[in-house]
Amino acid sequence: MANTIPPGVPESEDVVMTEEETTRHPITPTKGRKRKALDTPEERRESLWRLYRISQKHHIGFGV
């Protein structure tokens, strides 16, 4: 979907939030990654092995 201008907003004008809108809808920073990326093949293998052991412990099918 292309960047489109919402209806009712003139193309040439900048949209500025009022103070009331800013306090009602504050801009918060995005949260970082909760888990780090699995960078190496060893880390990926260890992660899959951990999932496999958990699945066996709880009798969950773990298909590849």
PDB file of C-alpha atoms in Angstrom:
ATOM      1  CA  MET A   1       0.000   0.000   0.000  1.00  0.00           C
ATOM      2  CA  ALA A   2       1.420   3.345  -1.008  1.00  0.00           C
ATOM      3  CA  ASN A   3       1.715   6.258   1.381  1.00  0.00           C
ATOM      4  CA  THR A   4      -1.512   8.142   0.931  1.00  0.00           C
ATOM      5  CA  ILE A   5      -2.767  11.323   2.488  1.00  0.00           C
ATOM      6  CA  PRO A   6      -5.828  10.762   4.677  1.00  0.00           C
ATOM      7  CA  PRO A   7      -9.063  12.346   3.454  1.00  0.00           C
ATOM      8  CA  GLY A   8      -9.646  15.859   4.750  1.00  0.00           C
ATOM      9  CA  VAL A   9      -5.945  16.731   5.012  1.00  0.00           C
ATOM     10  CA  PRO A  10      -4.774  19.192   2.376  1.00  0.00           C
ATOM     11  CA  GLU A  11      -1.681  17.958   0.563  1.00  0.00           C
ATOM     12  CA  SER A  12       0.355  21.105   1.100  1.00  0.00           C
ATOM     13  CA  GLU A  13      -0.254  21.562   4.842  1.00  0.00           C
ATOM     14  CA  ASP A  14       1.744  20.003   7.660  1.00  0.00           C
ATOM     15  CA  VAL A  15      -0.332  18.215  10.261  1.00  0.00           C
ATOM     16  CA  VAL A  16       0.525  19.282  13.795  1.00  0.00           C
ATOM     17  CA  MET A  17      -0.935  17.671  16.888  1.00  0.00           C
ATOM     18  CA  THR A  18      -2.398  19.976  19.492  1.00  0.00           C
ATOM     19  CA  GLU A  19      -1.154  19.836  23.074  1.00  0.00           C
ATOM     20  CA  GLU A  20      -4.324  17.999  24.105  1.00  0.00           C
ATOM     21  CA  GLU A  21      -3.828  15.350  21.401  1.00  0.00           C
ATOM     22  CA  THR A  22      -0.183  14.960  22.364  1.00  0.00           C
ATOM     23  CA  THR A  23      -0.989  14.267  26.015  1.00  0.00           C
ATOM     24  CA  ARG A  24      -3.852  11.940  25.104  1.00  0.00           C
ATOM     25  CA  HIS A  25      -1.743   9.983  22.575  1.00  0.00           C
ATOM     26  CA  PRO A  26       1.866  10.307  23.740  1.00  0.00           C
ATOM     27  CA  ILE A  27       4.595   9.086  21.432  1.00  0.00           C
ATOM     28  CA  THR A  28       6.488   6.353  23.197  1.00  0.00           C
ATOM     29  CA  PRO A  29       9.764   4.850  22.053  1.00  0.00           C
ATOM     30  CA  THR A  30       9.529   1.393  20.542  1.00  0.00           C
ATOM     31  CA  LYS A  31      10.581  -1.545  22.642  1.00  0.00           C
ATOM     32  CA  GLY A  32      13.762  -3.332  21.690  1.00  0.00           C
ATOM     33  CA  ARG A  33      14.005  -7.015  20.915  1.00  0.00           C
ATOM     34  CA  LYS A  34      13.165  -9.131  23.922  1.00  0.00           C
ATOM     35  CA  ARG A  35      15.340 -11.982  22.706  1.00  0.00           C
ATOM     36  CA  LYS A  36      18.656 -11.640  21.021  1.00  0.00           C
ATOM     37  CA  ALA A  37      19.035 -12.950  17.508  1.00  0.00           C
ATOM     38  CA  LEU A  38      20.505 -16.429  17.145  1.00  0.00           C
ATOM     39  CA  ASP A  39      23.683 -15.474  15.360  1.00  0.00           C
ATOM     40  CA  THR A  40      25.622 -18.699  15.106  1.00  0.00           C
ATOM     41  CA  PRO A  41      24.622 -22.193  13.951  1.00  0.00           C
ATOM     42  CA  GLU A  42      25.586 -23.501  17.411  1.00  0.00           C
ATOM     43  CA  GLU A  43      23.106 -21.138  19.083  1.00  0.00           C
ATOM     44  CA  ARG A  44      20.366 -22.178  16.646  1.00  0.00           C
ATOM     45  CA  ARG A  45      21.107 -25.866  17.240  1.00  0.00           C
ATOM     46  CA  GLU A  46      21.075 -25.355  21.014  1.00  0.00           C
ATOM     47  CA  SER A  47      17.744 -23.534  20.809  1.00  0.00           C
ATOM     48  CA  LEU A  48      16.162 -26.297  18.701  1.00  0.00           C
ATOM     49  CA  TRP A  49      17.534 -28.952  21.058  1.00  0.00           C
ATOM     50  CA  ARG A  50      16.010 -27.091  24.028  1.00  0.00           C
ATOM     51  CA  LEU A  51      12.618 -26.979  22.255  1.00  0.00           C
ATOM     52  CA  TYR A  52      12.873 -30.683  21.426  1.00  0.00           C
ATOM     53  CA  ARG A  53      13.594 -31.626  25.064  1.00  0.00           C
ATOM     54  CA  ILE A  54      10.656 -29.516  26.267  1.00  0.00           C
ATOM     55  CA  SER A  55       8.363 -31.137  23.687  1.00  0.00           C
ATOM     56  CA  GLN A  56       9.432 -34.626  24.818  1.00  0.00           C
ATOM     57  CA  LYS A  57       8.941 -33.742  28.472  1.00  0.00           C
ATOM     58  CA  HIS A  58       5.400 -32.524  27.803  1.00  0.00           C
ATOM     59  CA  HIS A  59       4.604 -35.155  25.131  1.00  0.00           C
ATOM     60  CA  ILE A  60       4.137 -32.563  22.415  1.00  0.00           C
ATOM     61  CA  GLY A  61       4.733 -33.513  18.788  1.00  0.00           C
ATOM     62  CA  PHE A  62       7.770 -31.728  17.402  1.00  0.00           C
ATOM     63  CA  GLY A  63       7.809 -32.196  13.639  1.00  0.00           C
ATOM     64  CA  VAL A  64      10.611 -31.003  11.434  1.00  0.00           C
TER      65      VAL A  64
END
